[in-house]
Amino acid sequence: MTDTQPETETTVTITVDGQEFAARPGELLIDACERAGTYIPRFCYHSRMKPVGMCRMCLVEVDTGRGMALQPSCMIPVGEGMAVDTQSELTKKAQDGVLEFLLINHPLDCPVCDKGGECPLQDQTMSYGPGESRFVEEKRHYEKPIPISDTVYLDRERCILCDRCTRFAKDVAGDPLIHFQDRGNQTQVNTFPDEPFSSYFSGNTVQICPVGALTAKPYRFKARPWDLEEVESTSVSDAVGSRITVQSSRNQVLRYMGVDSDPVNWGWLSDKERFSFEAFNNEDRVTEPLARTGDELLPTSWGTALSAVGELLKTTDPSRIGFIGGSRLTNESQYAFVKLAKGVLGTDNVDAQLGDGLPAEVILGLPRATIDQACTPGGTVILLGPDPKETLGALFLRLRHAAVEDGATIIELTPHRSGLGQYAKHHLYPLAGSTAALAAALVNGTDDEVAGVSAATISAARTALQDGGPVTVIVGRASVAEGAAAIADAAVALSALPNVRFLSALHRSNVHGALDMGMSPGLLPGRTTLSDGAAASAWTAAPTSPGKSTAEMLTAAANGSLDVLVLLGADPAADFPDTGLAAKALESATVIAVDLFENTSSAYADVVLPAAAPHEAEGSFTNLEGRISKVSQKVTPPGIARADWMIAAELALHAGGDLGLESIDDIWTDIASVSAVHASIDMAVLSNNVRDGIVVDGTMAMPTASGVTAAANDAYSYRLVVSRQMYDAGTILAKSPSSANLHTGTTLRLHPLDFEKLGVAAGETVSLSSATGSIDVPVEASTDVPRGAAVVPANQGDVNVGQLIAAGDVATNVRVERQGA
Amino acid sequence: MATNAYVPHAAGYVDNEGPKIVSSRFVHEDSYTLERSLATGGYEGLKRALTKAPIEVHDEVRSAVLLGRGGAGFPAGIKWGFCPPGKWPMYLVVNGDESEPGTYKDRLLMECDPHQLIEGCLIACYALGLSQCFLYVRGEMALAQERIAAALNEAYEANLVGKNILGTDFSVDVVLHWGAGAYIVGEETALIESLEGERGMPRLKPPFFPAAIGLYGQPTIVNNVETLANLPWIMVNGAEEYKKFGSETSPGTRLFAISGHVKRPGVYETEQGVTTFSDLIYGDNFCQGMRGDDELKMFIPGGASAPWFFPEQVDLPLEARPVGAAGSMLGSGAIVIMDASTDAVKACLRVVRFFARESCGKCTPCREGTTWEETVLRRIYDGHGRPGDVEMLLDIADNISPGPYPGAAWEAEGLEAIPFPPKQTTICPLGPSSVAPITSAVRRFRHEFDAKIPQRTSIPVTAS
Amino acid sequence: MARFTPENLVLAQEILSRYPRKKSAVIPLLHLAQEQDGYVTNDAMANIAELAEVTAAEVIGTCTFYEMFKTHPVGKYVINVCTNISCQLLGGEELLEHLEETLEIRSGSTTADGLFTIEDYECLAACTEAPCMQVNYRYFHRISNDEVDEVIADLRSGKLADTIPDHGTLQRVRQTIPADKLAGVHAPETVVDAPAWMSRNEPVLAARAAAEAAAKAAEAVEEKKAD
Ligand SMILES: Cc1cc2nc3c(=O)[nH]c(=O)nc-3n(C[C@H](O)[C@H](O)[C@H](O)COP(=O)(O)O)c2cc1C
Ligand code: SF4
Ligand code: FES
């Protein structure tokens, strides 16, 4: 399945049921026939996995030059002059026979099966099968559905042993935790006792199971396929922007299914994405505006809420107003809020990132890669960012495939081993704060150890970069305890490599749309600065000097020089790295929250405005490649919640201005008028909901290195690393019943050699302290982390790791001590 | 020296008259020791090979027309030539998984003369540049494993295997590996899967022809124990001498195991091609006739997978082509003789049950079909058959292996036997093999099936 | 005691060291586990998974495919009676029935005292020696009912303890490769060149090429002459 050969125009002529067809060289017969208009029934074959030829349903008579013979079309690559008869008597008999065999042990409980109505086995029995079963004996029996993970149930009686789920687990996800067991007629799929199928990607197996053997807890018995309506859309739970279908029944979203977008997610979803709809159905949603009365937030009307907030915005000095967040919003809503802030109110204090991202010019100024470019067969990927397995699930699957199947070389330049570690060739784990120095050494070579990494390790990795193939740097914040400037410097250093491109790994969902729409201090829509953006002249109030970042806004609010904070789906009290600062700021300022839920920060809010969730409003999304695709409305918002852009438009009116935006179309026309990079985009892509979307082109000026350095580390200190995990205490997860309890809690990881000198045992609780705070956590030894690093997960909800971090520090030194020492 | 009698320490082996290529040492009680081996010309073949260039050794094997003894009978020299040039490392996997019902010869070769086998492995490795050899012994054969382990330890000690063998530049390890009970693992691609630590499920060829993509995806030679055991003799005596035995298309000798209803069941080394089934069953040098001088009812000419033969076929020679043309195969040299007292349905059920139990479960028709066949046969045998069951049985068989199945039984109906092998809907021939006993027994002894199926007397319906 | 004992861990490492890929050692290691505990425990499978660097699900997938691995305790002596065709013809089934009656258990089960397990087995490669059976994989050929009774009695009295080890032990002699005699493990990742001795082909190939060229040249001369 390697596509290393250059694209050629040559074709292979085959004959399908007497008709000639020009097939692609190397293509499998089953695919060629399908493209030629003849669908061959199948169960085990899946176009995104290696064929195994096990179900035998796709048998057809093929003549490869030695006479007609029954062959599995999923295993045979087309050959010149190949003739296939998909309709012959022998083919029909073989297919009928296989179907009858499959039905021998199948319970035929379609009326109570989730898959009933969308089941390939059921469909094929209708169209190809023999009428009734001649098998009169007892069928195979197993204990009814068993949970094999937190979200997936397995009903072995329904299983037809197609090897799809097990192949997915092993070959696609790399988590071979479900496996065939026993032999022959007794073969079954199962897990090892007490070792569940706890894969971040387990839900995909439910989607690809050709029968109802695997079912997802959140969907079980919820609906019948014929009651479902669906629309194709984009997943907004992370920045990959996977394509999905949103399926609903009676105005409630019941299921997301992955859609095979060739340049993006190949049909796969992480479980976090797949089950995120549960949160939007949660009854905790804010469904009407709330206003503070004493200690309580009480319901109020839109009219009252809007005029109060509008009045506030109108009467406050614009430089004392700040907008934080907005990466959850659609491109259109982001634009509307940017126009409100920068075009109507005249403040540049707008930042979609919460201090855990990267400077806009790093993302928008460096040459950008698409996922396909990053996954080029034989290419090289430098991972300078968070663990994709933990933060960008669908991207992880693509990168894993590139490494395992297509010979891509992965170099880890991360503070500890990532989920790609086992597929990576080179492992460079710098101490936090010295990543830039190591990046420079990787580019320029060195004879010395750099950042704790030996010269030999560095030079081995360098050779991988010198074969002239494409190099992609996955850039993002691996640790929120290491300053953005340090990573920016590392990225700038790597930009000196020949043939290098950058793929952003910022973790907030539509953060790239936010940057494109100018939701960052100093930016205007269209990847431009305040001075050269077209909006500068179109918007009368447009600011001329750069405003404050989130960290600066919070600092200003905390010390009384900023009065109003508007939170756009943001929860700085939980999400800003320095949670102590965030709390102080929110306490001091007047806080307006536009959100789906009440969260940690809402405790400080004076007004909460209820917003529409994804799939409750139309819009579009920009993924980490800069790819725009459509987000489709499927259901209506609960209560009187509104689309964010409508809230922005209303606020503008109440603040004495006018955005002039009354529809999504209006917004696009407006965006195109001020953003050159969006002007050329054919909007038909969005109106027709084109699956693969379109990548926005155009970059800003290249960033320059700031040359920050970390404060020295003494012999007793460790460098703190705070990394994100797939499951944490974040609001959306907390509101999804099936994902709410999957986070693991905070554990400190140290290298075993560091561990020894502490005189504590694994599992013991230690105190971890920095200049700003201290927490108590259990400690464990792990060779996945380098010596000198103290690694903890972010936001697990049990302890407040954020209080260890001081905003703006390049790196954080911590002490690990026995409790009470 | 032929005494033409059982050799007490080689269970079932009959030291009959005739040339001995692979069983010459069986008469010695200590045949498995290095001492005996060296005293009787052991490792001379290896030494001879080492004086030649590897390619010359290969040429010698090619011209000897050494047919594979594992079942398919493919010439070893030609198979060796299928390895793509220049792809290293290459491996040798020795198939000592002997499990085909009726087959008993590799175990004897491993228990009684492990050094001869090791020497054969070394010659093959030398000829092809194979860098590691894995000797896969059936799990249930504890004694064979012990004998081979001891022999390897001796051979390593004597510098006959391992690094710089006999002081030359030839270095190769022979690693003893053992299975754990699964007939299908005898199939060469399943054997490779098993050796990789997986479930022994066959791979689809193409692309997984072991010679091109085998163990760990590398070129791999899979040869049967008996095949390799012939190599030392061929090296010492040359291909020309070898071809003096047997017939032109099937030169050399073979070990045949003749079991069942004969007077002297046993393992016999005899020339292929010239000896006939009749010689084996009735000859003084062999089984000396049917037990109790009963009539021959049927026989399996080459292991349980082979379609059955009947008295009309006893004069066929032990040669792949004529046996294949008559609709069966010589397979693994396993001949099972059944006399007139044999219940055809019971025999058929037992063989089918074997395939049902041993199906790996990969292909639907085999996994589901063989068990279904067994179920239907069982109810017929138990007297609970239903009218139409026999037709249904044949149809199930037809869905596993479509079209007329080869079988001498056809001749009984005045039809020509269809040459082996049959068409199949599965990856490997295990599932279709279950069809052999069914078509053989049903075609030939339909009346026995019918007799077991209760004839429903129609319930009288009173006209109202 | 279900993970490997320290002694067995040494053996396990030795076994692992012989294969180019660790997973290849899974079956031998499962045998080792069965030898240690009489059957394969879940803990042993988890231990093997760590050693072979695979998941426990993969180990149990392999383990349960093979007849010989028992995932639950079995008798000290496992008796396999062959009932396949050659043995069936000569009384294998009757032999099995006799054993079932003597031990008062059905095949597939274990006596209450934990001493014997009987199994109805497939062909054991002793077809000419029918009927046959194995006790812990040690053969008994052409065995009569009386002889079976004797074997059972001897097993009970411990008389056969020397010839028949407890269930799980297959090889009482193990292969050991002295370090200085090891030719080396060859993995696809590390080996790309032909082994040294293959260079011996060069002179032969050169001579053959020369002969072929000469023959061609001679042929050309002949052809010219003919023209
Ligand atoms: C179901 C099945 C079982 C087999 N069992 C064995 C076996 O037990 N021993 C054996 O040597 N070959 C067996 N074979 C044949 C092997 O696949 C393979 O052809 C053989 O080992 C090649 O060796 P040879 O060329 O030396 O004969 C079996 C084949 C099939 C299809
Ligand atoms: S559970 Fe479903 S996907 Fe998995 S093997 Fe069974 S039928 Fe196939
Ligand atoms: S789809 Fe081809 S064998 Fe299953």
Tab-separated table of C-alpha atoms in Angstrom, chain A residues 204-443:
chain	number	residue	atom	x	y	z
A	204	ASN	CA	-14.046	3.281	14.873
A	205	THR	CA	-14.484	-0.449	15.268
A	206	VAL	CA	-18.180	0.099	15.891
A	207	GLN	CA	-18.423	2.058	12.687
A	208	ILE	CA	-16.610	-0.512	10.546
A	209	CYS	CA	-18.130	-3.671	12.030
A	210	PRO	CA	-20.249	-4.999	9.158
A	211	VAL	CA	-22.798	-6.425	11.564
A	212	GLY	CA	-24.140	-5.389	14.945
A	213	ALA	CA	-21.471	-7.239	16.916
A	214	LEU	CA	-19.849	-4.062	18.123
A	215	THR	CA	-22.065	-1.314	19.430
A	216	ALA	CA	-21.371	2.007	21.063
A	217	LYS	CA	-22.757	2.602	24.483
A	218	PRO	CA	-23.946	6.142	23.714
A	219	TYR	CA	-25.991	4.940	20.758
A	220	ARG	CA	-27.291	1.553	21.893
A	221	PHE	CA	-31.044	1.259	21.417
A	222	LYS	CA	-31.329	5.016	20.832
A	223	ALA	CA	-32.756	4.940	17.346
A	224	ARG	CA	-33.375	2.912	14.233
A	225	PRO	CA	-31.491	3.881	11.112
A	226	TRP	CA	-34.676	4.743	9.261
A	227	ASP	CA	-35.555	7.310	11.935
A	228	LEU	CA	-32.232	9.064	11.518
A	229	GLU	CA	-31.620	12.116	9.401
A	230	GLU	CA	-28.078	13.072	8.632
A	231	VAL	CA	-25.967	15.845	7.262
A	232	GLU	CA	-22.291	15.920	6.445
A	233	SER	CA	-20.275	18.278	8.555
A	234	THR	CA	-16.957	18.906	10.259
A	235	SER	CA	-15.954	17.780	13.713
A	236	VAL	CA	-15.004	20.748	15.853
A	237	SER	CA	-13.654	18.920	18.842
A	238	ASP	CA	-10.060	19.344	17.815
A	239	ALA	CA	-8.067	21.250	15.224
A	240	VAL	CA	-7.897	18.383	12.709
A	241	GLY	CA	-11.407	19.143	11.529
A	242	SER	CA	-12.301	15.547	10.723
A	243	ARG	CA	-15.210	15.068	8.385
A	244	ILE	CA	-18.261	13.514	9.963
A	245	THR	CA	-21.903	12.935	9.418
A	246	VAL	CA	-24.147	14.285	12.103
A	247	GLN	CA	-27.138	12.061	12.631
A	248	SER	CA	-30.196	13.084	14.531
A	249	SER	CA	-33.650	11.987	15.347
A	250	ARG	CA	-36.391	14.238	16.644
A	251	ASN	CA	-34.140	17.303	16.901
A	252	GLN	CA	-31.522	15.485	18.927
A	253	VAL	CA	-28.074	14.549	17.677
A	254	LEU	CA	-27.556	10.842	18.352
A	255	ARG	CA	-24.409	9.926	16.539
A	256	TYR	CA	-21.329	11.157	14.728
A	257	MET	CA	-19.840	8.906	12.085
A	258	GLY	CA	-16.454	9.392	10.464
A	259	VAL	CA	-16.477	10.293	6.790
A	260	ASP	CA	-13.579	9.349	4.545
A	261	SER	CA	-11.993	12.610	3.531
A	262	ASP	CA	-8.863	11.613	1.666
A	263	PRO	CA	-6.695	14.580	2.666
A	264	VAL	CA	-7.898	14.660	6.267
A	265	ASN	CA	-9.172	11.833	8.470
A	266	TRP	CA	-9.700	8.838	6.178
A	267	GLY	CA	-12.958	8.108	7.932
A	268	TRP	CA	-11.390	7.689	11.372
A	269	LEU	CA	-12.284	9.641	14.514
A	270	SER	CA	-10.919	9.644	18.015
A	271	ASP	CA	-13.451	8.590	20.621
A	272	LYS	CA	-13.302	12.058	22.071
A	273	GLU	CA	-14.515	13.471	18.767
A	274	ARG	CA	-16.977	10.706	18.145
A	275	PHE	CA	-18.778	11.016	21.433
A	276	SER	CA	-18.484	14.777	21.900
A	277	PHE	CA	-22.088	15.260	20.749
A	278	GLU	CA	-23.164	13.889	24.097
A	279	ALA	CA	-22.022	17.102	25.753
A	280	PHE	CA	-24.199	19.246	23.511
A	281	ASN	CA	-27.224	17.198	24.487
A	282	ASN	CA	-26.454	17.630	28.161
A	283	GLU	CA	-29.224	19.183	30.175
A	284	ASP	CA	-26.680	21.408	31.907
A	285	ARG	CA	-26.575	23.599	28.798
A	286	VAL	CA	-27.194	27.275	29.411
A	287	THR	CA	-30.436	27.813	27.548
A	288	GLU	CA	-31.246	31.394	28.469
A	289	PRO	CA	-29.256	34.510	29.402
A	290	LEU	CA	-28.181	34.701	33.032
A	291	ALA	CA	-27.331	37.757	35.075
A	292	ARG	CA	-25.725	37.984	38.477
A	293	THR	CA	-27.824	38.895	41.471
A	294	GLY	CA	-25.632	38.667	44.526
A	295	ASP	CA	-24.089	35.210	44.594
A	296	GLU	CA	-26.429	33.790	42.017
A	297	LEU	CA	-26.704	33.794	38.257
A	298	LEU	CA	-30.397	34.122	37.503
A	299	PRO	CA	-32.264	33.842	34.205
A	300	THR	CA	-33.063	37.017	32.409
A	301	SER	CA	-34.292	38.026	28.977
A	302	TRP	CA	-32.123	38.619	25.943
A	303	GLY	CA	-33.301	42.225	25.880
A	304	THR	CA	-32.176	42.956	29.423
A	305	ALA	CA	-28.913	41.100	29.090
A	306	LEU	CA	-27.950	42.602	25.748
A	307	SER	CA	-28.715	46.161	26.676
A	308	ALA	CA	-26.807	45.849	29.945
A	309	VAL	CA	-23.728	44.416	28.217
A	310	GLY	CA	-24.044	46.830	25.273
A	311	GLU	CA	-24.189	49.753	27.635
A	312	LEU	CA	-21.125	48.473	29.480
A	313	LEU	CA	-19.128	48.086	26.282
A	314	LYS	CA	-20.220	51.490	25.013
A	315	THR	CA	-19.241	53.280	28.204
A	316	THR	CA	-15.941	51.573	28.914
A	317	ASP	CA	-12.686	52.877	27.519
A	318	PRO	CA	-11.951	50.421	24.673
A	319	SER	CA	-8.390	49.898	25.898
A	320	ARG	CA	-9.880	48.645	29.178
A	321	ILE	CA	-12.003	45.959	27.431
A	322	GLY	CA	-10.630	42.551	26.501
A	323	PHE	CA	-11.930	39.570	24.542
A	324	ILE	CA	-10.529	36.180	25.522
A	325	GLY	CA	-11.215	32.931	23.658
A	326	GLY	CA	-13.246	32.277	20.558
A	327	SER	CA	-11.523	29.192	19.193
A	328	ARG	CA	-14.705	27.187	19.760
A	329	LEU	CA	-16.593	29.482	17.392
A	330	THR	CA	-17.126	29.082	13.661
A	331	ASN	CA	-15.115	31.267	11.297
A	332	GLU	CA	-18.206	33.436	10.815
A	333	SER	CA	-18.812	33.988	14.491
A	334	GLN	CA	-15.142	34.703	15.042
A	335	TYR	CA	-15.257	37.308	12.316
A	336	ALA	CA	-18.335	38.892	13.840
A	337	PHE	CA	-16.692	39.203	17.257
A	338	VAL	CA	-13.454	40.544	15.768
A	339	LYS	CA	-15.461	43.139	13.871
A	340	LEU	CA	-17.302	44.009	17.072
A	341	ALA	CA	-14.089	44.402	19.062
A	342	LYS	CA	-11.741	45.897	16.518
A	343	GLY	CA	-14.162	47.499	14.060
A	344	VAL	CA	-16.873	48.862	16.327
A	345	LEU	CA	-15.481	49.175	19.848
A	346	GLY	CA	-11.927	49.841	18.733
A	347	THR	CA	-10.010	47.552	21.087
A	348	ASP	CA	-7.208	45.252	19.953
A	349	ASN	CA	-7.293	43.320	23.225
A	350	VAL	CA	-8.508	40.180	21.500
A	351	ASP	CA	-6.851	36.790	21.897
A	352	ALA	CA	-8.284	33.416	20.983
A	353	GLN	CA	-5.345	31.579	22.563
A	354	LEU	CA	-5.150	31.091	26.295
A	355	GLY	CA	-1.442	31.424	26.805
A	356	ASP	CA	-0.919	27.810	25.821
A	357	GLY	CA	-0.599	28.417	22.092
A	358	LEU	CA	2.027	30.004	19.886
A	359	PRO	CA	2.550	33.525	18.515
A	360	ALA	CA	0.336	34.047	15.466
A	361	GLU	CA	3.292	34.800	13.203
A	362	VAL	CA	4.789	31.360	13.892
A	363	ILE	CA	1.638	29.704	12.612
A	364	LEU	CA	0.886	32.171	9.830
A	365	GLY	CA	4.428	33.195	8.881
A	366	LEU	CA	6.262	29.901	8.453
A	367	PRO	CA	5.700	27.855	5.290
A	368	ARG	CA	2.728	25.594	5.984
A	369	ALA	CA	2.274	21.911	5.317
A	370	THR	CA	-0.897	19.960	4.728
A	371	ILE	CA	-1.439	16.620	6.440
A	372	ASP	CA	-0.742	14.895	3.131
A	373	GLN	CA	2.546	16.717	2.802
A	374	ALA	CA	3.516	15.772	6.347
A	375	CYS	CA	2.689	12.160	5.544
A	376	THR	CA	4.623	12.024	2.280
A	377	PRO	CA	5.988	8.500	1.838
A	378	GLY	CA	9.651	8.505	2.700
A	379	GLY	CA	9.489	12.027	4.162
A	380	THR	CA	10.689	13.158	7.551
A	381	VAL	CA	8.562	14.498	10.381
A	382	ILE	CA	10.012	16.432	13.297
A	383	LEU	CA	7.662	16.413	16.233
A	384	LEU	CA	8.158	19.748	17.994
A	385	GLY	CA	4.913	19.869	19.808
A	386	PRO	CA	2.349	18.038	21.837
A	387	ASP	CA	1.748	14.331	21.558
A	388	PRO	CA	-0.617	14.000	18.568
A	389	LYS	CA	-2.002	10.813	20.054
A	390	GLU	CA	-3.176	12.757	23.095
A	391	THR	CA	-4.292	15.931	21.418
A	392	LEU	CA	-5.035	15.414	17.717
A	393	GLY	CA	-6.271	11.856	17.370
A	394	ALA	CA	-7.023	11.691	13.666
A	395	LEU	CA	-3.687	13.339	12.843
A	396	PHE	CA	-1.939	10.716	14.964
A	397	LEU	CA	-3.499	7.939	12.889
A	398	ARG	CA	-2.310	9.565	9.679
A	399	LEU	CA	1.229	10.065	11.002
A	400	ARG	CA	1.346	6.549	12.358
A	401	HIS	CA	0.328	5.198	8.984
A	402	ALA	CA	3.012	7.289	7.297
A	403	ALA	CA	5.661	5.894	9.633
A	404	VAL	CA	4.535	2.281	9.666
A	405	GLU	CA	3.356	1.786	6.087
A	406	ASP	CA	4.979	4.512	4.045
A	407	GLY	CA	8.461	4.685	5.463
A	408	ALA	CA	8.270	8.193	6.894
A	409	THR	CA	10.986	8.952	9.432
A	410	ILE	CA	9.850	10.496	12.675
A	411	ILE	CA	12.146	12.532	14.913
A	412	GLU	CA	10.811	13.301	18.355
A	413	LEU	CA	11.932	16.697	19.626
A	414	THR	CA	9.678	16.613	22.625
A	415	PRO	CA	10.040	16.899	26.385
A	416	HIS	CA	9.285	13.188	26.761
A	417	ARG	CA	8.336	10.121	24.747
A	418	SER	CA	5.114	10.659	22.805
A	419	GLY	CA	2.516	8.260	21.455
A	420	LEU	CA	4.524	8.282	18.226
A	421	GLY	CA	7.632	7.257	20.144
A	422	GLN	CA	7.407	3.603	19.231
A	423	TYR	CA	7.253	4.499	15.549
A	424	ALA	CA	9.927	7.203	15.713
A	425	LYS	CA	13.498	6.581	14.606
A	426	HIS	CA	15.131	9.330	16.620
A	427	HIS	CA	14.283	10.416	20.128
A	428	LEU	CA	15.565	13.813	21.228
A	429	TYR	CA	14.147	14.752	24.580
A	430	PRO	CA	15.464	18.177	25.612
A	431	LEU	CA	14.982	19.605	29.047
A	432	ALA	CA	12.205	22.166	28.881
A	433	GLY	CA	13.544	25.615	28.163
A	434	SER	CA	16.419	24.393	25.987
A	435	THR	CA	14.382	23.091	23.067
A	436	ALA	CA	15.525	25.960	20.834
A	437	ALA	CA	19.175	25.189	21.491
A	438	LEU	CA	18.622	21.575	20.562
A	439	ALA	CA	16.739	22.564	17.420
A	440	ALA	CA	19.650	24.767	16.410
A	441	ALA	CA	22.068	21.896	17.001
A	442	LEU	CA	19.911	19.651	14.867
A	443	VAL	CA	20.156	22.157	12.031
